[in-house]
Structures are given as structure tokens and as C-alpha cells.
GROMACS .gro file of C-alpha atoms in nm:
model
  331
    1MET     CA    1  -0.022   0.022  -0.012
    2THR     CA    2   0.118   0.347  -0.086
    3GLN     CA    3   0.234   0.538   0.231
    4LEU     CA    4   0.018   0.868   0.305
    5THR     CA    5   0.273   1.145   0.256
    6HIS     CA    6   0.106   1.358   0.513
    7LEU     CA    7   0.189   1.091   0.811
    8ASP     CA    8   0.528   1.050   0.922
    9ALA     CA    9   0.686   0.696   1.004
   10ASP     CA   10   0.496   0.724   1.334
   11GLY     CA   11   0.172   0.806   1.190
   12ARG     CA   12   0.169   1.173   1.311
   13ALA     CA   13   0.035   1.432   1.078
   14ARG     CA   14   0.299   1.643   0.911
   15MET     CA   15   0.316   1.922   0.621
   16VAL     CA   16   0.472   1.766   0.339
   17ASP     CA   17   0.835   1.906   0.252
   18VAL     CA   18   0.817   2.011  -0.117
   19GLY     CA   19   1.150   2.233  -0.104
   20GLY     CA   20   1.305   1.988  -0.318
   21LYS     CA   21   1.064   1.979  -0.595
   22PRO     CA   22   1.087   2.158  -0.909
   23GLU     CA   23   0.844   2.451  -0.982
   24THR     CA   24   0.625   2.378  -1.285
   25ASP     CA   25   0.285   2.515  -1.393
   26ARG     CA   26   0.009   2.314  -1.244
   27GLU     CA   27  -0.361   2.295  -1.311
   28ALA     CA   28  -0.687   2.142  -1.134
   29VAL     CA   29  -1.015   2.110  -1.240
   30ALA     CA   30  -1.295   2.039  -0.975
   31ARG     CA   31  -1.655   2.011  -0.997
   32GLY     CA   32  -1.985   1.976  -0.804
   33ARG     CA   33  -2.356   2.019  -0.805
   34PHE     CA   34  -2.628   2.214  -0.616
   35VAL     CA   35  -2.964   2.086  -0.634
   36THR     CA   36  -3.244   2.296  -0.584
   37THR     CA   37  -3.577   2.315  -0.735
   38PRO     CA   38  -3.676   2.424  -1.085
   39GLU     CA   39  -3.826   2.735  -0.968
   40VAL     CA   40  -3.545   2.816  -0.772
   41VAL     CA   41  -3.304   2.812  -1.082
   42ARG     CA   42  -3.557   3.033  -1.292
   43LEU     CA   43  -3.562   3.299  -1.014
   44MET     CA   44  -3.159   3.271  -0.994
   45ALA     CA   45  -3.143   3.326  -1.396
   46ALA     CA   46  -3.361   3.617  -1.384
   47ASP     CA   47  -3.205   3.796  -1.074
   48ASP     CA   48  -3.558   3.769  -0.910
   49LEU     CA   49  -3.444   3.611  -0.573
   50PRO     CA   50  -3.444   3.814  -0.277
   51LYS     CA   51  -3.084   3.829  -0.263
   52ALA     CA   52  -2.985   3.955  -0.623
   53ASP     CA   53  -2.674   3.841  -0.800
   54VAL     CA   54  -2.665   3.512  -0.671
   55LEU     CA   55  -2.420   3.369  -0.897
   56ALA     CA   56  -2.166   3.649  -0.939
   57THR     CA   57  -2.158   3.665  -0.529
   58ALA     CA   58  -2.114   3.256  -0.553
   59ARG     CA   59  -1.822   3.316  -0.804
   60ILE     CA   60  -1.646   3.573  -0.600
   61ALA     CA   61  -1.691   3.344  -0.299
   62GLY     CA   62  -1.529   3.059  -0.468
   63ILE     CA   63  -1.241   3.250  -0.585
   64GLY     CA   64  -1.193   3.397  -0.237
   65GLY     CA   65  -1.217   3.036  -0.104
   66ALA     CA   66  -0.959   2.931  -0.334
   67LYS     CA   67  -0.705   3.173  -0.213
   68ARG     CA   68  -0.776   3.104   0.153
   69THR     CA   69  -0.742   2.736   0.138
   70SER     CA   70  -0.418   2.697   0.322
   71GLU     CA   71  -0.605   2.878   0.635
   72LEU     CA   72  -0.882   2.633   0.602
   73ILE     CA   73  -0.715   2.280   0.538
   74PRO     CA   74  -0.441   2.247   0.810
   75LEU     CA   75  -0.168   2.068   0.598
   76CYS     CA   76  -0.200   2.257   0.262
   77HIS     CA   77   0.080   2.489   0.172
   78PRO     CA   78   0.001   2.846   0.098
   79LEU     CA   79   0.025   2.884  -0.306
   80PRO     CA   80   0.093   3.158  -0.544
   81LEU     CA   81  -0.235   3.122  -0.728
   82THR     CA   82  -0.207   3.241  -1.095
   83SER     CA   83  -0.571   3.228  -1.181
   84VAL     CA   84  -0.913   3.090  -1.048
   85ARG     CA   85  -1.217   3.021  -1.273
   86VAL     CA   86  -1.539   2.945  -1.117
   87ASP     CA   87  -1.812   2.871  -1.383
   88PHE     CA   88  -2.201   2.786  -1.343
   89GLU     CA   89  -2.437   2.586  -1.572
   90LEU     CA   90  -2.778   2.627  -1.492
   91ASP     CA   91  -3.006   2.303  -1.539
   92GLN     CA   92  -3.353   2.451  -1.515
   93GLU     CA   93  -3.549   2.145  -1.585
   94GLY     CA   94  -3.350   1.947  -1.333
   95GLY     CA   95  -3.341   2.215  -1.065
   96ALA     CA   96  -2.970   2.221  -1.043
   97ILE     CA   97  -2.658   2.435  -1.096
   98GLU     CA   98  -2.319   2.263  -1.205
   99ILE     CA   99  -2.005   2.425  -1.040
  100GLU     CA  100  -1.697   2.379  -1.215
  101VAL     CA  101  -1.351   2.532  -1.098
  102VAL     CA  102  -1.023   2.568  -1.285
  103ALA     CA  103  -0.740   2.669  -1.062
  104ARG     CA  104  -0.378   2.738  -1.175
  105THR     CA  105  -0.043   2.795  -1.016
  106HIS     CA  106   0.334   2.788  -1.091
  107GLY     CA  107   0.477   2.617  -0.823
  108ARG     CA  108   0.622   2.296  -0.612
  109THR     CA  109   0.305   2.123  -0.511
  110GLY     CA  110  -0.038   2.080  -0.678
  111VAL     CA  111  -0.333   2.282  -0.680
  112GLU     CA  112  -0.621   2.021  -0.633
  113MET     CA  113  -0.700   2.146  -0.286
  114GLU     CA  114  -0.797   2.499  -0.398
  115ALA     CA  115  -1.018   2.397  -0.691
  116LEU     CA  116  -1.200   2.168  -0.464
  117THR     CA  117  -1.216   2.431  -0.192
  118ALA     CA  118  -1.366   2.689  -0.444
  119VAL     CA  119  -1.636   2.443  -0.551
  120ALA     CA  120  -1.720   2.386  -0.172
  121VAL     CA  121  -1.725   2.764  -0.091
  122ALA     CA  122  -1.904   2.859  -0.404
  123GLY     CA  123  -2.178   2.579  -0.334
  124LEU     CA  124  -2.223   2.683   0.011
  125THR     CA  125  -2.272   3.052  -0.091
  126LEU     CA  126  -2.534   2.910  -0.321
  127HIS     CA  127  -2.704   2.769  -0.044
  128ASP     CA  128  -2.697   3.083   0.161
  129MET     CA  129  -2.839   3.283  -0.113
  130VAL     CA  130  -3.139   3.078  -0.194
  131LYS     CA  131  -3.204   2.927   0.173
  132ALA     CA  132  -3.488   3.153   0.230
  133VAL     CA  133  -3.718   3.001  -0.071
  134ASP     CA  134  -3.548   2.678  -0.053
  135PRO     CA  135  -3.389   2.549   0.256
  136ALA     CA  136  -3.398   2.160   0.159
  137ALA     CA  137  -3.142   2.253  -0.118
  138SER     CA  138  -2.806   2.038  -0.126
  139LEU     CA  139  -2.455   2.057  -0.225
  140THR     CA  140  -2.354   1.716  -0.382
  141ASP     CA  141  -2.077   1.521  -0.570
  142ILE     CA  142  -1.767   1.745  -0.521
  143ARG     CA  143  -1.484   1.598  -0.655
  144LEU     CA  144  -1.152   1.630  -0.865
  145VAL     CA  145  -1.223   1.623  -1.243
  146ALA     CA  146  -0.855   1.668  -1.371
  147LYS     CA  147  -0.504   1.783  -1.292
  148SER     CA  148  -0.175   1.839  -1.457
  149GLY     CA  149   0.186   1.949  -1.371
  150GLY     CA  150   0.442   1.784  -1.126
  151LYS     CA  151   0.609   1.455  -1.127
  152ARG     CA  152   0.280   1.259  -1.193
  153GLY     CA  153   0.160   1.458  -1.524
  154GLU     CA  154  -0.182   1.436  -1.653
  155TRP     CA  155  -0.464   1.280  -1.474
  156ARG     CA  156  -0.847   1.278  -1.564
  157ARG     CA  157  -1.147   1.110  -1.406
  158ASP     CA  158  -1.294   0.874  -1.625
  159GLY     CA  159  -1.630   0.981  -1.774
  160GLU     CA  160  -1.589   1.355  -1.729
  161ALA     CA  161  -1.617   1.598  -1.988
  162GLU     CA  162  -1.376   1.866  -2.068
  163PRO     CA  163  -1.369   2.202  -1.869
  164ALA     CA  164  -1.596   2.432  -2.002
  165VAL     CA  165  -1.482   2.713  -2.244
  166ALA     CA  166  -1.518   3.069  -2.210
  167PRO     CA  167  -1.898   3.152  -2.321
  168ALA     CA  168  -1.991   3.311  -2.662
  169ALA     CA  169  -2.298   3.509  -2.725
  170ASP     CA  170  -2.455   3.217  -2.926
  171ALA     CA  171  -2.338   2.932  -3.185
  172ASP     CA  172  -2.346   3.156  -3.492
  173ALA     CA  173  -2.141   3.430  -3.303
  174ALA     CA  174  -1.877   3.172  -3.167
  175ALA     CA  175  -1.814   3.082  -3.524
  176SER     CA  176  -1.728   3.427  -3.648
  177GLN     CA  177  -1.589   3.582  -3.336
  178VAL     CA  178  -1.220   3.577  -3.239
  179PRO     CA  179  -1.185   3.528  -2.865
  180ALA     CA  180  -0.954   3.869  -2.820
  181ILE     CA  181  -0.767   4.139  -2.923
  182VAL     CA  182  -0.490   4.334  -2.749
  183LEU     CA  183  -0.443   4.646  -2.935
  184VAL     CA  184  -0.118   4.853  -2.800
  185ALA     CA  185  -0.133   5.216  -2.866
  186SER     CA  186   0.246   5.325  -2.879
  187THR     CA  187   0.419   5.551  -3.168
  188ARG     CA  188   0.753   5.441  -3.033
  189ALA     CA  189   0.679   5.054  -3.007
  190ALA     CA  190   0.507   5.076  -3.382
  191ASN     CA  191   0.831   5.254  -3.498
  192GLY     CA  192   1.045   4.988  -3.344
  193VAL     CA  193   1.208   5.228  -3.129
  194TYR     CA  194   1.137   4.982  -2.806
  195GLU     CA  195   0.983   4.651  -2.770
  196ASP     CA  196   0.612   4.665  -2.609
  197THR     CA  197   0.616   4.479  -2.306
  198THR     CA  198   0.239   4.536  -2.188
  199GLY     CA  199   0.057   4.339  -2.465
  200PRO     CA  200   0.221   4.008  -2.414
  201VAL     CA  201   0.130   4.045  -2.041
  202ILE     CA  202  -0.250   4.088  -2.138
  203ALA     CA  203  -0.252   3.800  -2.389
  204ASP     CA  204  -0.101   3.571  -2.149
  205TRP     CA  205  -0.352   3.656  -1.908
  206LEU     CA  206  -0.618   3.608  -2.169
  207ALA     CA  207  -0.488   3.283  -2.250
  208GLU     CA  208  -0.508   3.150  -1.890
  209ARG     CA  209  -0.888   3.224  -1.911
  210ARG     CA  210  -0.916   3.031  -2.232
  211LEU     CA  211  -0.965   3.338  -2.460
  212PRO     CA  212  -0.637   3.314  -2.714
  213ALA     CA  213  -0.576   3.702  -2.812
  214GLU     CA  214  -0.380   3.856  -3.106
  215VAL     CA  215  -0.160   4.155  -3.012
  216ARG     CA  216  -0.152   4.448  -3.236
  217VAL     CA  217   0.083   4.746  -3.178
  218VAL     CA  218  -0.026   5.078  -3.364
  219ALA     CA  219   0.096   5.439  -3.376
  220ASP     CA  220  -0.128   5.663  -3.156
  221ALA     CA  221  -0.247   5.851  -3.477
  222GLU     CA  222  -0.390   5.512  -3.604
  223VAL     CA  223  -0.587   5.416  -3.283
  224ASP     CA  224  -0.927   5.530  -3.419
  225ALA     CA  225  -0.895   5.330  -3.719
  226ALA     CA  226  -0.743   5.016  -3.569
  227LEU     CA  227  -1.005   5.026  -3.276
  228ARG     CA  228  -1.299   5.042  -3.562
  229GLY     CA  229  -1.124   4.749  -3.731
  230ALA     CA  230  -1.083   4.556  -3.441
  231VAL     CA  231  -1.460   4.611  -3.332
  232ALA     CA  232  -1.560   4.485  -3.675
  233GLU     CA  233  -1.418   4.149  -3.616
  234ARG     CA  234  -1.655   4.099  -3.317
  235PRO     CA  235  -1.423   3.974  -3.066
  236LEU     CA  236  -1.539   3.862  -2.727
  237VAL     CA  237  -1.288   4.069  -2.543
  238LEU     CA  238  -1.079   4.394  -2.690
  239ILE     CA  239  -0.826   4.540  -2.445
  240THR     CA  240  -0.625   4.842  -2.522
  241THR     CA  241  -0.315   4.940  -2.339
  242GLY     CA  242  -0.146   5.297  -2.382
  243GLY     CA  243  -0.281   5.641  -2.479
  244THR     CA  244  -0.495   5.707  -2.188
  245GLY     CA  245  -0.316   6.008  -2.058
  246VAL     CA  246  -0.365   6.382  -2.164
  247SER     CA  247  -0.078   6.430  -2.378
  248PRO     CA  248  -0.208   6.584  -2.708
  249THR     CA  249  -0.142   6.241  -2.901
  250ASP     CA  250  -0.340   6.027  -2.641
  251ARG     CA  251  -0.658   5.935  -2.837
  252THR     CA  252  -0.744   5.608  -2.722
  253PRO     CA  253  -1.076   5.725  -2.505
  254GLU     CA  254  -1.174   5.931  -2.777
  255ALA     CA  255  -1.156   5.630  -3.008
  256THR     CA  256  -1.321   5.408  -2.763
  257ALA     CA  257  -1.600   5.648  -2.720
  258ALA     CA  258  -1.693   5.636  -3.100
  259VAL     CA  259  -1.712   5.267  -3.128
  260ILE     CA  260  -1.896   5.154  -2.810
  261ASP     CA  261  -2.237   5.162  -2.762
  262ARG     CA  262  -2.287   5.120  -2.390
  263GLU     CA  263  -2.056   5.253  -2.130
  264LEU     CA  264  -1.952   5.097  -1.809
  265PRO     CA  265  -1.800   5.367  -1.597
  266GLY     CA  266  -1.819   5.199  -1.284
  267VAL     CA  267  -1.560   4.940  -1.401
  268ALA     CA  268  -1.344   5.230  -1.542
  269GLU     CA  269  -1.370   5.389  -1.196
  270ALA     CA  270  -1.244   5.071  -1.044
  271LEU     CA  271  -0.948   5.061  -1.263
  272ARG     CA  272  -0.845   5.418  -1.154
  273ALA     CA  273  -0.871   5.344  -0.805
  274ARG     CA  274  -0.691   5.039  -0.809
  275GLY     CA  275  -0.426   5.232  -0.967
  276ALA     CA  276  -0.438   5.533  -0.740
  277SER     CA  277  -0.377   5.277  -0.463
  278ALA     CA  278  -0.008   5.252  -0.608
  279THR     CA  279   0.043   5.579  -0.746
  280PRO     CA  280  -0.170   5.930  -0.754
  281LEU     CA  281  -0.065   5.968  -1.108
  282ALA     CA  282  -0.325   5.665  -1.187
  283ALA     CA  283  -0.598   5.970  -1.169
  284LEU     CA  284  -0.495   6.132  -1.455
  285SER     CA  285  -0.593   5.808  -1.676
  286ARG     CA  286  -0.912   5.881  -1.906
  287GLY     CA  287  -0.956   5.515  -2.009
  288ARG     CA  288  -1.296   5.402  -2.080
  289VAL     CA  289  -1.460   5.054  -2.036
  290GLY     CA  290  -1.791   4.965  -2.254
  291VAL     CA  291  -1.965   4.738  -2.493
  292ALA     CA  292  -1.964   4.756  -2.876
  293GLY     CA  293  -2.230   4.495  -2.963
  294SER     CA  294  -2.128   4.197  -2.817
  295THR     CA  295  -1.741   4.272  -2.760
  296LEU     CA  296  -1.633   4.408  -2.425
  297VAL     CA  297  -1.384   4.701  -2.497
  298VAL     CA  298  -1.158   4.796  -2.188
  299ASN     CA  299  -0.868   5.067  -2.192
  300LEU     CA  300  -0.568   4.989  -1.980
  301PRO     CA  301  -0.280   5.242  -1.923
  302GLY     CA  302   0.013   5.184  -2.108
  303SER     CA  303   0.263   5.116  -1.809
  304ARG     CA  304   0.318   4.750  -1.712
  305GLY     CA  305   0.224   4.844  -1.320
  306GLY     CA  306  -0.120   4.983  -1.465
  307VAL     CA  307  -0.175   4.692  -1.671
  308ALA     CA  308  -0.107   4.464  -1.378
  309ASP     CA  309  -0.361   4.672  -1.169
  310GLY     CA  310  -0.613   4.660  -1.431
  311LEU     CA  311  -0.607   4.274  -1.477
  312ALA     CA  312  -0.611   4.244  -1.110
  313VAL     CA  313  -0.949   4.433  -1.113
  314LEU     CA  314  -1.077   4.223  -1.420
  315ASP     CA  315  -1.006   3.898  -1.275
  316ASP     CA  316  -1.320   3.877  -1.086
  317LEU     CA  317  -1.532   4.080  -1.316
  318LEU     CA  318  -1.480   3.911  -1.657
  319PRO     CA  319  -1.654   3.596  -1.615
  320HIS     CA  320  -1.980   3.800  -1.512
  321LEU     CA  321  -1.939   4.041  -1.771
  322LEU     CA  322  -1.913   3.782  -2.065
  323ASP     CA  323  -2.204   3.612  -1.892
  324GLN     CA  324  -2.424   3.925  -1.935
  325LEU     CA  325  -2.297   4.001  -2.285
  326ARG     CA  326  -2.407   3.673  -2.389
  327GLY     CA  327  -2.772   3.732  -2.226
  328GLY     CA  328  -2.743   3.426  -1.992
  329ASP     CA  329  -2.761   3.378  -1.622
  330HIS     CA  330  -2.609   3.740  -1.510
  331SER     CA  331  -2.356   3.544  -1.322
   0.00000   0.00000   0.00000
């Protein structure tokens, strides 16, 4: 019988020493099922429950649970999570919600417990949100579905489907939409004076969320045409970086205003507030966030720090925004 790694030779609990293991990219997928009634699922989809934004709240709770796993499970190592994605699939006829979490890290130990904890916390939050109308709801079938990275490599539970991909507006749109475009507005980078470093960071972040992106670098004077052309391709997400300041050549906010149908000022203010916590200069950013058709358009500053701050804000918001844009469950 294989020895349990969390027990020493005398059978006492211990924290495994992972100091000698190599750091690798690791991923874990976990799932669970929240069982309620068809009427509750219908109310949830319509945001008509007494506690609104049920799925959005559960998603944020799940992400928070993953981040605090080492505080909840005594022998778990604190992990530098690189991403946590929490998705819900509503089965109104069956009166259930399928929960799926994909957790990733680059480290010396696996991320399975973080994925499982996120499923559990998201499911418990669903129960808290619906208990007033269905106290008999239950959370079942929490299980690890797949993991990769480390010495053992790939593992998948028999009979489980692949993880869900990022949602598109509908089947026809999915066929015509490119997942994401990153537009870098920098005259010097476009002219080869220096190499852009912000676009690849954003593209990597999007790729981790199953939104492969094309990076395009244009001069500030070309940003209007570049934005119009990018929106015409109907990507799910269009993120710009650069050109949001107050210099005469900064045209990204004006170009964005010309292509979006609806503005999301609250998201733009959240981006500025996050940047302002690091530098007061972030208040000078005029970046906009809005929707052009079915495309989410986000302006980020041109600095690496500004991009990092912006992506941190979008980390929790992006799944919810994409769900709303597809006209789904408002999660």
C-alpha cells in the first residue's frame, strides 16, 4: 500500500516538505452539483431572488475560498495562484446548478485542494443565497476531475467532460468571433524604437482564461482606425493599452467612445481606484470601458504597473461581464 504523504513514520500528521520539488505549471479542475428546484433556478437566472446577483456572489466567494485554502485545510501549503475560474451551468429542468472550477499555479505542489475548496465555498454561498426560498437545497458530488503538472503529469477522472470554454453570445457568434484582441497604442513601439512589453502580458492573462488573443501594435495616430477594425471582427474581448493620458497624442479614450454602444463607468472607476492605490498619477488616466455590440472593450494604461493593476480588477469581473453579454444567467 502506498504510504500517505501527510503522515510521518510514527503516523503523526505532518506538512510535506516540497522544497526539493521543481516549480512547474500546475492546473486542477474540480466540479460539484448544487441541487434545488426548477423554480429557484429560474428565479436565479432572472435575478429575481431576494438576494440578487446570486451567481456573481457565489463566483467571488469561490475565488476567495481558493485563495484561503491553506488557512482552512491545516496541512495545505500556501500557493501563489495564477488564476481561478469559477463557472456555473444552470439546469432549470433538473433544478440544479453545475459548478466547475479551474485553478492554476506555478509552484512546487499541486492546486487540487484550492479547486475543491472553491467548489465547496461557491456551493455553500449558493445555499446561503437561496435558503430563504429553498432550505432543502443540497450540495453534492464535489470531486476532482483532472489535474496536470508535477511528477505525475496528466490525470483525468473517467467519464468526465473537458472543462467548459469561455462563453460566446450564441453558436453563430462563436463561429464568427475571434476570442480576444489586444491593441497597443504606442508610436515608439510601432516604429521599433523599443519593444512593447504590455501587450504580451495581457495576452498571457487572456490565454489563461481560455481567450487566446492577437496582439496588435499601432501608432497613436492610427488608434481610431485600428479600434474600428478590431470591433468589426467581433471579438469577445478587446483590451487596449496606452494612449489614455492627457498628452496631445493620447487618443484611445476618444476612439473608444466612438465605437462603444454602452459605457461601463463603474468598471473604469474601479480601474482608476486600483491604480491610485499604487500611484496618484493613476487619476490622470482617461480610460473608458464599455460594450460595442457583443464585445467588451477595456482601456488600460500603457505602463506595466497600470496593466497589472487593471488585470487584477478584471480578474473577478470578466466572467460576470461575459455571462451578461451572452444574455445568460447574469452571473
